[in-house]
């Protein structure tokens, strides 16, 4: 399987030349499971780049596109209105997530915010409310709750004898949700986790729903994870700061990497 990062930034795509290496697109992760089998996690602005890539490389592709949303905060949904396949009549798009998917996207594209109503998009879009594990394209996708204002879903994906965990937008709660995160990450080949805050920033950001590299390392160690991908970089951290967090994490957990746009990992 192959993982491709289309957006690793949190909150807002705030570009600067000092952020070229890690990029500024907001969350979107593609998991490919061989020919025409892929799962997409989150629809941040990285999804726009992915849609462009899809239309350039496989313009006649009529696969069903499966998008799993963690939650509905802007940085995780903002790419959908600009995702090229939504304008293709032959595209089938299934969006998995919490209840109210249709309501959220209908509101996002209402006048005067967007010129085309959600219901008028040419693609065949279906919303799927996900509560229990889903078997799809040979993968088992297990949703679980993480700690974030207004709720957020983490995903454990088991396929081809590998385990990938996507846990963005989460803050340690010191209790039940920490245990849920560790148990769902158990033995993972890759943990992709929110690492938004620096250790200095953390003190003033209680309740914002984000973690530090140190929190990520803690989960990776407790869960016996093989590789850790630091994700959801703060929008105002430049490349130097994101490299710094990677090197701090590596001192405690050598297999730590900061996710960057167009990064590809193979398992
Ligand atoms: Zn976010």
PDB file of N, CA and C and ligand atoms in Angstrom, residues 10-11 27 71 73 75-76 148 168-169 210 232, ligand 1:
ATOM      1  N   UNK A  10      -2.558  22.448   9.555  1.00  0.00           N
ATOM      2  CA  UNK A  10      -3.827  22.612  10.260  1.00  0.00           C
ATOM      3  C   UNK A  10      -4.418  23.994  10.075  1.00  0.00           C
ATOM      4  N   UNK A  11      -5.673  24.086  10.353  1.00  0.00           N
ATOM      5  CA  UNK A  11      -6.429  25.347  10.520  1.00  0.00           C
ATOM      6  C   UNK A  11      -6.672  26.191   9.274  1.00  0.00           C
ATOM      7  N   UNK A  27      -5.517  19.308   5.801  1.00  0.00           N
ATOM      8  CA  UNK A  27      -5.463  17.847   5.751  1.00  0.00           C
ATOM      9  C   UNK A  27      -6.159  17.121   4.600  1.00  0.00           C
ATOM     10  N   UNK A  71     -13.914  15.354  10.854  1.00  0.00           N
ATOM     11  CA  UNK A  71     -14.927  16.251  11.409  1.00  0.00           C
ATOM     12  C   UNK A  71     -15.145  17.363  10.408  1.00  0.00           C
ATOM     13  N   UNK A  73     -14.719  20.843  10.796  1.00  0.00           N
ATOM     14  CA  UNK A  73     -14.065  22.152  10.863  1.00  0.00           C
ATOM     15  C   UNK A  73     -13.490  22.485   9.488  1.00  0.00           C
ATOM     16  N   UNK A  75     -10.869  23.465   7.965  1.00  0.00           N
ATOM     17  CA  UNK A  75      -9.633  22.956   7.358  1.00  0.00           C
ATOM     18  C   UNK A  75      -9.769  21.506   6.874  1.00  0.00           C
ATOM     19  N   UNK A  76     -10.890  20.857   7.232  1.00  0.00           N
ATOM     20  CA  UNK A  76     -11.070  19.455   6.833  1.00  0.00           C
ATOM     21  C   UNK A  76     -12.142  19.285   5.758  1.00  0.00           C
ATOM     22  N   UNK A 148     -11.679  16.475  20.676  1.00  0.00           N
ATOM     23  CA  UNK A 148     -11.611  17.737  19.928  1.00  0.00           C
ATOM     24  C   UNK A 148     -12.943  18.463  20.113  1.00  0.00           C
ATOM     25  N   UNK A 168      -6.048  12.783  13.572  1.00  0.00           N
ATOM     26  CA  UNK A 168      -5.766  14.222  13.523  1.00  0.00           C
ATOM     27  C   UNK A 168      -6.674  14.944  14.520  1.00  0.00           C
ATOM     28  N   UNK A 169      -6.358  16.154  14.825  1.00  0.00           N
ATOM     29  CA  UNK A 169      -7.201  16.999  15.677  1.00  0.00           C
ATOM     30  C   UNK A 169      -7.610  16.320  16.981  1.00  0.00           C
ATOM     31  N   UNK A 210      -5.775  20.062  20.357  1.00  0.00           N
ATOM     32  CA  UNK A 210      -4.576  19.651  19.607  1.00  0.00           C
ATOM     33  C   UNK A 210      -3.503  19.091  20.534  1.00  0.00           C
ATOM     34  N   UNK A 232      -0.743  17.758  10.918  1.00  0.00           N
ATOM     35  CA  UNK A 232      -1.522  18.932  11.313  1.00  0.00           C
ATOM     36  C   UNK A 232      -0.591  19.975  11.931  1.00  0.00           C
TER      37      UNK A 232
HETATM   38 ZN1  LIG B   1      -7.889  20.738  11.889  1.00  0.00          ZN
END
